[in-house]
PDB file of C-alpha atoms in Angstrom:
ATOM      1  CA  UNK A   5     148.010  14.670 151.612  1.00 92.00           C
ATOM      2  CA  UNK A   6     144.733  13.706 151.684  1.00 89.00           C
ATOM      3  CA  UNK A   7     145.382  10.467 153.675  1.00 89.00           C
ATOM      4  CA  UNK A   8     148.063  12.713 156.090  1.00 92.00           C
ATOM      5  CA  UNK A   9     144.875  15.494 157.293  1.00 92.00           C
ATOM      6  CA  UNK A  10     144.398  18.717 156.684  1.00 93.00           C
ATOM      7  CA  UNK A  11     147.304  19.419 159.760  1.00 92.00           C
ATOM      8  CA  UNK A  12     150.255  17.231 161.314  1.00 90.00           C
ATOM      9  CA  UNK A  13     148.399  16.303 164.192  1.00 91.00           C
ATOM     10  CA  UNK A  14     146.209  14.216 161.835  1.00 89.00           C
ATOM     11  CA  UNK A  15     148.878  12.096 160.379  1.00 87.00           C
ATOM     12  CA  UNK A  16     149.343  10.605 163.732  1.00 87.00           C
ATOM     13  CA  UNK A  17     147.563   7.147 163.192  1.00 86.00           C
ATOM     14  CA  UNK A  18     149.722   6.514 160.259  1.00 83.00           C
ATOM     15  CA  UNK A  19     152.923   5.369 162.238  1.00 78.00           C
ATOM     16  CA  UNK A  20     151.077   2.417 163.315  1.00 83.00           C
ATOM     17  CA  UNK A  21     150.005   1.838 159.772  1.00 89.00           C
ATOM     18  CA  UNK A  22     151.038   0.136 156.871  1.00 89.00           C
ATOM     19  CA  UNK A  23     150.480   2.505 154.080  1.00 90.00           C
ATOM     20  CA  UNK A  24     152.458   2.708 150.761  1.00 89.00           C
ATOM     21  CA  UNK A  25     151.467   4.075 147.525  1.00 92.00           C
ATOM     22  CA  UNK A  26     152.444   3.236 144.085  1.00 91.00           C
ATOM     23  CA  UNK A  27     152.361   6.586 142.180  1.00 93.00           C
ATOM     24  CA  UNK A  28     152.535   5.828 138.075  1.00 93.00           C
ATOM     25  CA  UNK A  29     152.688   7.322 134.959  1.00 94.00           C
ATOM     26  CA  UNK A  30     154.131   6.706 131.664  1.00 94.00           C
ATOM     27  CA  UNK A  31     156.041   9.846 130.921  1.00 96.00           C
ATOM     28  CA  UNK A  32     159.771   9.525 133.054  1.00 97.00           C
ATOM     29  CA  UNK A  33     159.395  13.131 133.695  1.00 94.00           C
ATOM     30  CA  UNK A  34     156.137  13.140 135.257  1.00 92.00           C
ATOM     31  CA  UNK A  35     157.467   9.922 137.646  1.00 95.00           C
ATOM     32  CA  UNK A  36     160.793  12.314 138.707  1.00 94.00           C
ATOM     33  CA  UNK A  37     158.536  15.265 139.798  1.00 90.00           C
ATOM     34  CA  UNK A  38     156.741  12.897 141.647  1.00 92.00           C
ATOM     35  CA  UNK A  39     159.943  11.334 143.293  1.00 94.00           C
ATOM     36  CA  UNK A  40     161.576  14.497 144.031  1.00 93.00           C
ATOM     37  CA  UNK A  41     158.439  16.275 145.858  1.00 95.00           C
ATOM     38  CA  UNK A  42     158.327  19.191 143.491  1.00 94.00           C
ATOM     39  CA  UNK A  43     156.017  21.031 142.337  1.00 92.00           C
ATOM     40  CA  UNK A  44     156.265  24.443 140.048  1.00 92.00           C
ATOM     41  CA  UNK A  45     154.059  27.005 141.552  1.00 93.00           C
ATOM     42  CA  UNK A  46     151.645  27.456 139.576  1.00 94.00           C
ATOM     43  CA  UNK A  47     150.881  23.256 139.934  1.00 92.00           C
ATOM     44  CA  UNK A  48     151.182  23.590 143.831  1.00 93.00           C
ATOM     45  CA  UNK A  49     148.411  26.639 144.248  1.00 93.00           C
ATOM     46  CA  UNK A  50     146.154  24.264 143.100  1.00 93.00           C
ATOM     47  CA  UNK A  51     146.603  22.088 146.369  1.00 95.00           C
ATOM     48  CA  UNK A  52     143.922  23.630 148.754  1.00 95.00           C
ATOM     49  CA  UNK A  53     144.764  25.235 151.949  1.00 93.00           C
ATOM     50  CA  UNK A  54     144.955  24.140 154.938  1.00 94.00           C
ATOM     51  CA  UNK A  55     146.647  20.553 153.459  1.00 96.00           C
ATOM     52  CA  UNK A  56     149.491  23.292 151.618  1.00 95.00           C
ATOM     53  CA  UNK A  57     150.756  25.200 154.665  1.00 95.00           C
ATOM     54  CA  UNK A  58     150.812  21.841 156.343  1.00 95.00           C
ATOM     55  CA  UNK A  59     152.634  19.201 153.845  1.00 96.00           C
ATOM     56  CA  UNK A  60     154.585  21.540 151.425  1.00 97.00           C
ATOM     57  CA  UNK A  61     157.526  23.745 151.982  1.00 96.00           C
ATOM     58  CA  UNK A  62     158.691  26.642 149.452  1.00 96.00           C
ATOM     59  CA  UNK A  63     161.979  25.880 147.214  1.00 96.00           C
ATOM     60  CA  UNK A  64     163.544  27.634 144.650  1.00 96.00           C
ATOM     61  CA  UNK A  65     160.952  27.729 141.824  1.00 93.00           C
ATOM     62  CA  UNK A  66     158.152  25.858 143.737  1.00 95.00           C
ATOM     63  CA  UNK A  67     157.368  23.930 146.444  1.00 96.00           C
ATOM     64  CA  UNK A  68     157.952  20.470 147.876  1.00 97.00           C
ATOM     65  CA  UNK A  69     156.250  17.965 149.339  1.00 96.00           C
ATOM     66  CA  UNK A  70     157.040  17.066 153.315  1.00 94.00           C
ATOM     67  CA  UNK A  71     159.477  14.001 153.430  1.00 92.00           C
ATOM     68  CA  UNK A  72     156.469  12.173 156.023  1.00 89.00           C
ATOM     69  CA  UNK A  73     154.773  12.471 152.800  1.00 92.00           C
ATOM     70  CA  UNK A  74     156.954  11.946 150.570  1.00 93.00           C
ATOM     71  CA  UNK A  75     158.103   8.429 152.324  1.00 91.00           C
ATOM     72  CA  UNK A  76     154.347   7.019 151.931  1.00 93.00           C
ATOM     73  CA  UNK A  77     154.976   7.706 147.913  1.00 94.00           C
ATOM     74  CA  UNK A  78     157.026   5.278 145.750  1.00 93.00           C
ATOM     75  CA  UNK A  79     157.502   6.593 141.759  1.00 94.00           C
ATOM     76  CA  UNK A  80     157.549   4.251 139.102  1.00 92.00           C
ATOM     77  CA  UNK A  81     157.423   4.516 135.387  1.00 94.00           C
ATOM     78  CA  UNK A  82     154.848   2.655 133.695  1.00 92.00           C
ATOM     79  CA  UNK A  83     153.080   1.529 131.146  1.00 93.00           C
ATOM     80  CA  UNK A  84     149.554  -0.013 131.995  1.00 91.00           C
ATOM     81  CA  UNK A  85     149.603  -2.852 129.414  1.00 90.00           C
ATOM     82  CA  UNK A  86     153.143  -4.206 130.573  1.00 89.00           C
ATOM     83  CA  UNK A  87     154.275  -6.153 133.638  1.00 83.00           C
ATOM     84  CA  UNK A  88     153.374  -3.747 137.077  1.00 79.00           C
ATOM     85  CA  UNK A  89     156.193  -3.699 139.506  1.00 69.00           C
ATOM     86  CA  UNK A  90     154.884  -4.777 142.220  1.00 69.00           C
ATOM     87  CA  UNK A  91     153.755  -8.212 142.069  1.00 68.00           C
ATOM     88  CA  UNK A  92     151.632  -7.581 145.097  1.00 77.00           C
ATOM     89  CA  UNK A  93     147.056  -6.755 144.917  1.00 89.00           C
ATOM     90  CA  UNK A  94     146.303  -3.483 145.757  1.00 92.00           C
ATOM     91  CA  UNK A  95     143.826  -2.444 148.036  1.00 94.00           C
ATOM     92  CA  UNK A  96     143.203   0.592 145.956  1.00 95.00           C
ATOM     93  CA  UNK A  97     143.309   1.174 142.189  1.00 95.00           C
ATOM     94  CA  UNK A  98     143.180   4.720 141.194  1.00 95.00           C
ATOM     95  CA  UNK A  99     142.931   5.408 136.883  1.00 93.00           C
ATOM     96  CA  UNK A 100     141.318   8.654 136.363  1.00 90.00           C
ATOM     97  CA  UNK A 101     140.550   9.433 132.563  1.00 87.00           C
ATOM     98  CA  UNK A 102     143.079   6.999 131.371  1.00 91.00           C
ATOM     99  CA  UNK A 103     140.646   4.412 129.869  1.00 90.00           C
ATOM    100  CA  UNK A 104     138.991   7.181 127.783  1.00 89.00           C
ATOM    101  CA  UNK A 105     141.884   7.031 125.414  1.00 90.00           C
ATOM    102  CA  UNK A 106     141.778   3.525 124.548  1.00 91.00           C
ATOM    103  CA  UNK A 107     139.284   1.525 122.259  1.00 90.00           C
ATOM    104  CA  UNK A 108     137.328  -0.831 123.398  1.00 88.00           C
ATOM    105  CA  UNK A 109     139.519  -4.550 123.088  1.00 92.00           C
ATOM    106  CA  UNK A 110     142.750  -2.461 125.103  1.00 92.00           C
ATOM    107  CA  UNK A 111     139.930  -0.904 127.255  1.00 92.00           C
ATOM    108  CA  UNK A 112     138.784  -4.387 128.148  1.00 93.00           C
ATOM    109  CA  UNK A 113     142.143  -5.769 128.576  1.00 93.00           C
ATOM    110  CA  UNK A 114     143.086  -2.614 130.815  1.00 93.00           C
ATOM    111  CA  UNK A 115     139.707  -3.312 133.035  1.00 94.00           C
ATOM    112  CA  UNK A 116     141.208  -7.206 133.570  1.00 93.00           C
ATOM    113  CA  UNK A 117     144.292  -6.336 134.796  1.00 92.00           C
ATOM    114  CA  UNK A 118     142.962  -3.606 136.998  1.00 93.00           C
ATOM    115  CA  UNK A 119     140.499  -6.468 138.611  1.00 94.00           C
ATOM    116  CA  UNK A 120     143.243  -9.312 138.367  1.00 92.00           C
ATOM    117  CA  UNK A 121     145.447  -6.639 140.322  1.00 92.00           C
ATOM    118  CA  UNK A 122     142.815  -5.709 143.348  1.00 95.00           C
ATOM    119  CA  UNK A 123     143.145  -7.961 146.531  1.00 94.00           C
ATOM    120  CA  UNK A 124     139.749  -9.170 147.632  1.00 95.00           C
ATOM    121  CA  UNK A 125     137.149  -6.747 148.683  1.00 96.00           C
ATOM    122  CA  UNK A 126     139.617  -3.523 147.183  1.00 96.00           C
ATOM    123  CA  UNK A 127     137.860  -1.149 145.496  1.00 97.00           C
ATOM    124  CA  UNK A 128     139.071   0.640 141.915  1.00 97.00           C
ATOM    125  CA  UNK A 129     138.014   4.543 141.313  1.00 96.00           C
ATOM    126  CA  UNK A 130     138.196   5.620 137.516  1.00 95.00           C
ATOM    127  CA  UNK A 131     137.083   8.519 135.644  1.00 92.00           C
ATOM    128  CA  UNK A 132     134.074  10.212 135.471  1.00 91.00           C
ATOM    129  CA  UNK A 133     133.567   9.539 132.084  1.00 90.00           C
ATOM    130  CA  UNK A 134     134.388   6.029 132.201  1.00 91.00           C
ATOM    131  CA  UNK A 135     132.268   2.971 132.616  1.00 90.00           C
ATOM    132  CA  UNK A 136     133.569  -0.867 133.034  1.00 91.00           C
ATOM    133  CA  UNK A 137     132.404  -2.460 130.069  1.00 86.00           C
ATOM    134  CA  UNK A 138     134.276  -6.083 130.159  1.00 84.00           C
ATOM    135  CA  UNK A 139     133.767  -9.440 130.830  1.00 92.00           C
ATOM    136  CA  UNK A 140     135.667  -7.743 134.376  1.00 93.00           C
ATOM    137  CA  UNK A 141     132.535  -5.454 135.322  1.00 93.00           C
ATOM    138  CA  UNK A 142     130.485  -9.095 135.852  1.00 94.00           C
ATOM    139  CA  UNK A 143     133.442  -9.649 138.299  1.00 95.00           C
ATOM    140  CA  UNK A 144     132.767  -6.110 140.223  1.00 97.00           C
ATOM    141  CA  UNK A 145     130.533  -4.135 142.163  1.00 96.00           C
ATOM    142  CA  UNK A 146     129.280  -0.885 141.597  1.00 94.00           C
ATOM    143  CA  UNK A 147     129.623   1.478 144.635  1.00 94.00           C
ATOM    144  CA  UNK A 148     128.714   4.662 143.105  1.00 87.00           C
ATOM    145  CA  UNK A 149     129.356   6.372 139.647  1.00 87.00           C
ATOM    146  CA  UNK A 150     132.507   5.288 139.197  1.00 92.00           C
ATOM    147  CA  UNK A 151     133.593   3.391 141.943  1.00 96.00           C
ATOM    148  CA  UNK A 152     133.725  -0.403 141.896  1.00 97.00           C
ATOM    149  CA  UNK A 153     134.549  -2.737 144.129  1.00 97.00           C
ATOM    150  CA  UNK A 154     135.615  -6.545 144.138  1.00 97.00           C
ATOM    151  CA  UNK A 155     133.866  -8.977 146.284  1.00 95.00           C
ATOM    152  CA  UNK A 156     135.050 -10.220 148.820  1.00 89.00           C
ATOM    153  CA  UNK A 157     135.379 -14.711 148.542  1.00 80.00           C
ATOM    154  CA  UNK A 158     133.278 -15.593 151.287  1.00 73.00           C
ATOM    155  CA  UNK A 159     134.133 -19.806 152.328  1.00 62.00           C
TER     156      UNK A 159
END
């Protein structure tokens, strides 16, 4: 929603774009919320007005998420440490207070695959409480508290 505006007049320049987002989690649950467009009610208040009037829609229970939004978002199950489904870089790399959880050789190993998977010059956002501490941080840049970005290969 973020990317679509805060009304449908600002979601114009994306049919001339080429924007797709992987949306992941571990628990199969979580992923089929996400692929359906619904949210319980008390989950959707939390998305700020005016983005909610504009790119949800009440249902029975809930609300859901506006199908030019919903087509932007593909669902997939999984888990972090095992092969990604999309052999493709990303240009973006959100993990928000995932890393937190892990000690510090699986926390190293996640921060290699996260820079392995960024294309050239894409950036990776993680928690607030998290820091890159791997042989990968040499390989990023800082941008900000926790944003990081990989350099570009200049030739």
């Amino acid at each position: 929603m973020c990317l679509l505006g805060p009304d449908r007049t600002s979601a114009t320049w994306l049919r001339s774009a080429d924007v797709r987002l992987l949306a992941t989690d571990i628990a199969p649950h979580v992923v089929e919320s996400v692929a359906r467009g619904f949210y319980a009610e008390n989950v959707a208040s939390g998305v700020p007005e005016p983005y909610h009037s504009a790119w949800m829609r009440p249902a029975p229970g809930g609300f859901v998420v506006a199908e030019e939004a919903r087509r932007l978002v593909t669902a997939r199950v999984l888990n972090l440490f095992e092969k990604w489904p999309l052999k493709a870089q990303y240009d973006v790399i959100f993990c928000r207070n995932v890393m937190i959880y892990f000690g510090d050789p699986a926390k190293e190993e996640l921060e290699e695959r996260f820079v392995n998977q960024l294309a050239q010059g894409g950036h990776l956002y993680i928690g607030h409480s998290e820091r890159l501490i791997g042989p990968a941080a040499s390989r990023m840049k800082s941008c900000g508290h926790t944003i990081y970005a990989k350099p570009e290969i200049r030739g």
